[in-house]
PDB file of C-alpha atoms in Angstrom:
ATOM      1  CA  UNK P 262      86.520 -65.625 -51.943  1.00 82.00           C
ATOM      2  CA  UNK P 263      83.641 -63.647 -52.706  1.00 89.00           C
ATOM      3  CA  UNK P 264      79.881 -64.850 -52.305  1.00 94.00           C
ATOM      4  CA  UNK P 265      76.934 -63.252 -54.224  1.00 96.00           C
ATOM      5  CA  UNK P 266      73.447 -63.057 -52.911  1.00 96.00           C
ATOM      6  CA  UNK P 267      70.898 -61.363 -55.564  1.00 96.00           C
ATOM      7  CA  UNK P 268      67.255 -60.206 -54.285  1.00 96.00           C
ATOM      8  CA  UNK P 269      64.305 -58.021 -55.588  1.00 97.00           C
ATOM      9  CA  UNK P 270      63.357 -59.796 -58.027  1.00 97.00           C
ATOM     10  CA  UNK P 271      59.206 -60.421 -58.890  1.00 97.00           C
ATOM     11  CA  UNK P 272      56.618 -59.830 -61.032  1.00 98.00           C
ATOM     12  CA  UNK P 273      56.047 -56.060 -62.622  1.00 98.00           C
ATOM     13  CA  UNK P 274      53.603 -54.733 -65.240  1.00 98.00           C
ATOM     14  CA  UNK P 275      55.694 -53.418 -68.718  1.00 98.00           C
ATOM     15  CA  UNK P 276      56.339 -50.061 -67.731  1.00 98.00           C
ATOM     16  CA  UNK P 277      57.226 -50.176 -64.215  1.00 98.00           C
ATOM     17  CA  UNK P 278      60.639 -50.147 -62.291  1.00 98.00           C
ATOM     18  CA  UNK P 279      62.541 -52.501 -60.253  1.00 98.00           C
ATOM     19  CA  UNK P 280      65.352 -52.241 -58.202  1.00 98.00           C
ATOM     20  CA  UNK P 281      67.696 -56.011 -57.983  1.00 98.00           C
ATOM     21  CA  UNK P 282      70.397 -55.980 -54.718  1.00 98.00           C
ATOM     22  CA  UNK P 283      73.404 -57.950 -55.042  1.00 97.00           C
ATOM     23  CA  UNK P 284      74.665 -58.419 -51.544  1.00 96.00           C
ATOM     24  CA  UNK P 285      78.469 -59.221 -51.384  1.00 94.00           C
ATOM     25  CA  UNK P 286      80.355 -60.977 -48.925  1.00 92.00           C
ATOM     26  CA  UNK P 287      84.357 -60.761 -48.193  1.00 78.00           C
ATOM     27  CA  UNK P 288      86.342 -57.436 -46.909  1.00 69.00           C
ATOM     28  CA  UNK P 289      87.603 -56.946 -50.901  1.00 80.00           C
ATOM     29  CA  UNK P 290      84.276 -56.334 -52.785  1.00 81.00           C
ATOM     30  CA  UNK P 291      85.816 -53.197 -53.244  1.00 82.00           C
ATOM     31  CA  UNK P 292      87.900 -54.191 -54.770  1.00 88.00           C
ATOM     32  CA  UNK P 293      85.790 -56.399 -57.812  1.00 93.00           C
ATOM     33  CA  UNK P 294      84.155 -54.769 -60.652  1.00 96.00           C
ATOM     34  CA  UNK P 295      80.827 -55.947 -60.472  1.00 97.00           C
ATOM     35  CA  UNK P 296      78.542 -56.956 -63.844  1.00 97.00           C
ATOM     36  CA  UNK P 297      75.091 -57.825 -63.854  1.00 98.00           C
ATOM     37  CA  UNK P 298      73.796 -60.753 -66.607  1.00 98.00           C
ATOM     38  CA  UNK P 299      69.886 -62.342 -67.501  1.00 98.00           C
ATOM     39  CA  UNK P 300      69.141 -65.313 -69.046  1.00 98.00           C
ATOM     40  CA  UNK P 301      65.747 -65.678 -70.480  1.00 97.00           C
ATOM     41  CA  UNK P 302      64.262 -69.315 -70.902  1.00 93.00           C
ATOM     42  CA  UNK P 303      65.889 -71.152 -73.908  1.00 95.00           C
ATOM     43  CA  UNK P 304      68.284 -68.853 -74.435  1.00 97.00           C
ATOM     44  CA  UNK P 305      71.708 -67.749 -73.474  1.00 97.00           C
ATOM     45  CA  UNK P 306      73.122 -65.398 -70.260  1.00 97.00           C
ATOM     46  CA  UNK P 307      73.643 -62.206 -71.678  1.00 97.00           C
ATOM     47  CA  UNK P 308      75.677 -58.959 -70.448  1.00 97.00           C
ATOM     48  CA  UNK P 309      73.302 -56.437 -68.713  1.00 98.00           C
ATOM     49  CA  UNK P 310      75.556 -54.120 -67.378  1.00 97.00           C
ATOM     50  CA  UNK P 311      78.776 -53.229 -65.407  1.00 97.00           C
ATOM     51  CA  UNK P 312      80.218 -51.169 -63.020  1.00 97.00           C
ATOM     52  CA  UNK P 313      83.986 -50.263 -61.923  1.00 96.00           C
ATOM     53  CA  UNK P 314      85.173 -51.054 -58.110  1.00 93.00           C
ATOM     54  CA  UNK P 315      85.134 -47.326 -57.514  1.00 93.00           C
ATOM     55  CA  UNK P 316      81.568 -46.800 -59.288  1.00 92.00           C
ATOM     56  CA  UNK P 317      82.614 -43.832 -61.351  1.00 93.00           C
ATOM     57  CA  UNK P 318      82.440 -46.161 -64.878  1.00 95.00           C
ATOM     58  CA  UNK P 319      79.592 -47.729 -66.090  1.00 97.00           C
ATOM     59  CA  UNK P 320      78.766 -49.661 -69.139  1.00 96.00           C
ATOM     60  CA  UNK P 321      75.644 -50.875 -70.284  1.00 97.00           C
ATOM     61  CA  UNK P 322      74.256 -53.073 -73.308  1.00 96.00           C
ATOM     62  CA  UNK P 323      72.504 -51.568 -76.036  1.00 97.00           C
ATOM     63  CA  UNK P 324      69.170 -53.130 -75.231  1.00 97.00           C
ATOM     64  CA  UNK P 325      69.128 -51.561 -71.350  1.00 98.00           C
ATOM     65  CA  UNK P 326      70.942 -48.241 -72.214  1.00 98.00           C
ATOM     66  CA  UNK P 327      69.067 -45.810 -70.926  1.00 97.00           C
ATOM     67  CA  UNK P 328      66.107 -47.653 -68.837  1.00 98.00           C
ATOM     68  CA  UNK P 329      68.316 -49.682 -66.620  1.00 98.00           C
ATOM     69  CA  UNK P 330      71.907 -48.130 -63.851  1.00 98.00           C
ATOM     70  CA  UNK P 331      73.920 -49.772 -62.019  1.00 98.00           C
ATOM     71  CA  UNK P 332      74.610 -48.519 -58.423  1.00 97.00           C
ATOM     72  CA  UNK P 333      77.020 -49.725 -55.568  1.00 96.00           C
ATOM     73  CA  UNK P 334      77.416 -48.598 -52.493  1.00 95.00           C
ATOM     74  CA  UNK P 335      80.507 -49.720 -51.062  1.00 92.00           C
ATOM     75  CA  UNK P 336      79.920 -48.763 -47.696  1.00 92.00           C
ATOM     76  CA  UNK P 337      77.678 -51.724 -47.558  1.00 93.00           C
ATOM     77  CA  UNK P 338      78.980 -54.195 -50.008  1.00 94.00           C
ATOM     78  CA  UNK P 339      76.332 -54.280 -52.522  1.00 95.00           C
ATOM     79  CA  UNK P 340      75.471 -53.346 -55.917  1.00 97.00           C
ATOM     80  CA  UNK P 341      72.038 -52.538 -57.566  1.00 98.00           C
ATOM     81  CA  UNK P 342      70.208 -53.127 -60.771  1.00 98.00           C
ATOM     82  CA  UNK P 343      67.922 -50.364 -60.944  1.00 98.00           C
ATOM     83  CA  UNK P 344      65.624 -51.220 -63.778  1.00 98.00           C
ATOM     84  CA  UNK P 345      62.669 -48.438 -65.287  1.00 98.00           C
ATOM     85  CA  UNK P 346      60.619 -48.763 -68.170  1.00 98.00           C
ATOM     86  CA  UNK P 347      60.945 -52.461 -68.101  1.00 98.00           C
ATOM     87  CA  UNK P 348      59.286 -54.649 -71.291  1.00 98.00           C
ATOM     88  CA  UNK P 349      58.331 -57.641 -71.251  1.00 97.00           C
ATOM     89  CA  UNK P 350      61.252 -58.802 -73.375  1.00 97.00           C
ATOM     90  CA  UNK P 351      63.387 -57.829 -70.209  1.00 98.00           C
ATOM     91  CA  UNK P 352      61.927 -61.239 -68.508  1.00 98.00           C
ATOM     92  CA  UNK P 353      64.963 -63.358 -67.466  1.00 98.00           C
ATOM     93  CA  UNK P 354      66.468 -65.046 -64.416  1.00 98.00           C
ATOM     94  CA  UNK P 355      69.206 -61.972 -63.527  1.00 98.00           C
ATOM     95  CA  UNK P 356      72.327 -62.760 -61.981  1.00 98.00           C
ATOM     96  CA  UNK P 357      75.358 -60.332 -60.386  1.00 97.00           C
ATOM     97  CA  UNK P 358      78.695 -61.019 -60.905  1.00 97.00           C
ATOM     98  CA  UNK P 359      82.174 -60.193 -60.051  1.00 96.00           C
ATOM     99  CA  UNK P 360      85.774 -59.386 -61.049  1.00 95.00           C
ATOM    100  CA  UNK P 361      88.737 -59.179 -59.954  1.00 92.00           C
ATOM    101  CA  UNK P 362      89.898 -56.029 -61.586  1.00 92.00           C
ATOM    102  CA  UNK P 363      89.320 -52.381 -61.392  1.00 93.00           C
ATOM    103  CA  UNK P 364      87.170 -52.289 -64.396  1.00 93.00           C
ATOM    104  CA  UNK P 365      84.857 -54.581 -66.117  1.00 94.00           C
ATOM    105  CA  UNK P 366      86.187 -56.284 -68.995  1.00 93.00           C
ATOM    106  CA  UNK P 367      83.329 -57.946 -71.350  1.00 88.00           C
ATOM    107  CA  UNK P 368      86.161 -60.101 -72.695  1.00 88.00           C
ATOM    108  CA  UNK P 369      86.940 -62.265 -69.333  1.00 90.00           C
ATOM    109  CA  UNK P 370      84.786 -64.166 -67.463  1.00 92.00           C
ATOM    110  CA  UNK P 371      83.542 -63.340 -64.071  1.00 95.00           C
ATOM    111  CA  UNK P 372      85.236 -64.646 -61.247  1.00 94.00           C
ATOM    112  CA  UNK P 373      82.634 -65.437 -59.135  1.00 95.00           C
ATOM    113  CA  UNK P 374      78.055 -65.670 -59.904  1.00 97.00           C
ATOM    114  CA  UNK P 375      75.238 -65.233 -57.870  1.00 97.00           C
ATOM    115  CA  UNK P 376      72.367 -67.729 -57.779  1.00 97.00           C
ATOM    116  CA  UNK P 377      70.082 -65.902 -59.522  1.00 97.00           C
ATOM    117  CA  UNK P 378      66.497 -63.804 -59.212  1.00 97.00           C
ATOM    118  CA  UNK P 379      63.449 -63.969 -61.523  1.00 98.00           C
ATOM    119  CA  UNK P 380      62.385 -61.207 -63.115  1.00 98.00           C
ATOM    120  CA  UNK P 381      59.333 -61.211 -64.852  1.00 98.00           C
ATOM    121  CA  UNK P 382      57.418 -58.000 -66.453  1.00 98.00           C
ATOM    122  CA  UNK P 383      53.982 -58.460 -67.484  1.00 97.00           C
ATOM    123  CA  UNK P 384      52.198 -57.159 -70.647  1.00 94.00           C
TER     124      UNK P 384
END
């Protein structure tokens, strides 16, 4: 069992950076490749962006590549959402997620969510 606390959300002007924590609970997050997902109002959760249990493979979706990283440290059970050069199209309730496997696969469903954080990035 593995429970998901996401923080750092707020309110940023387009252009600035944010950093989201995902604070895991249970001796195996190391164990979980963790994924991060947003769902802005009306529509559906999307992929962000994952990252293997060791942290040394990363995949993002096109419309992050490059602005947004994904960082864990294991040490302290908790994986980041480091978000620069945010739009305001990047507005969305973000959530964390895990699974059960060494690496992410888009293809499965996560195993276990967070509640959530609001992001929201001013024009």
């Amino acid at each position: 069992q593995v429970q998901l606390v996401e923080s750092g959300g707020g309110l940023v002007q387009a252009g600035g950076s944010l950093r989201l924590s995902c604070a895991a609970s249970g001796r195996t997050f190391t164990t979980y490749a963790m994924g991060w997902f947003r769902q802005a109002p009306g529509k559906e959760r999307v992929f962000v962006g994952s990252i293997s249990w060791t942290g040394t493979s990363t995949y993002y979706a096109g419309s992050v590549k490059g602005r947004f990283t994904i960082p864990r440290d294991n040490a302290k059970h908790t994986v980041y959402l480091q978000m620069n050069s945010l739009k305001p199209e990047d507005t969305a309730v973000y959530y964390c997620a895990a699974q059960s496997r060494r690496v992410w696969a888009t293809q499965s469903l996560p195993d276990y969510w967070g509640q959530g954080t609001q992001v929201t990035v001013s024009s």
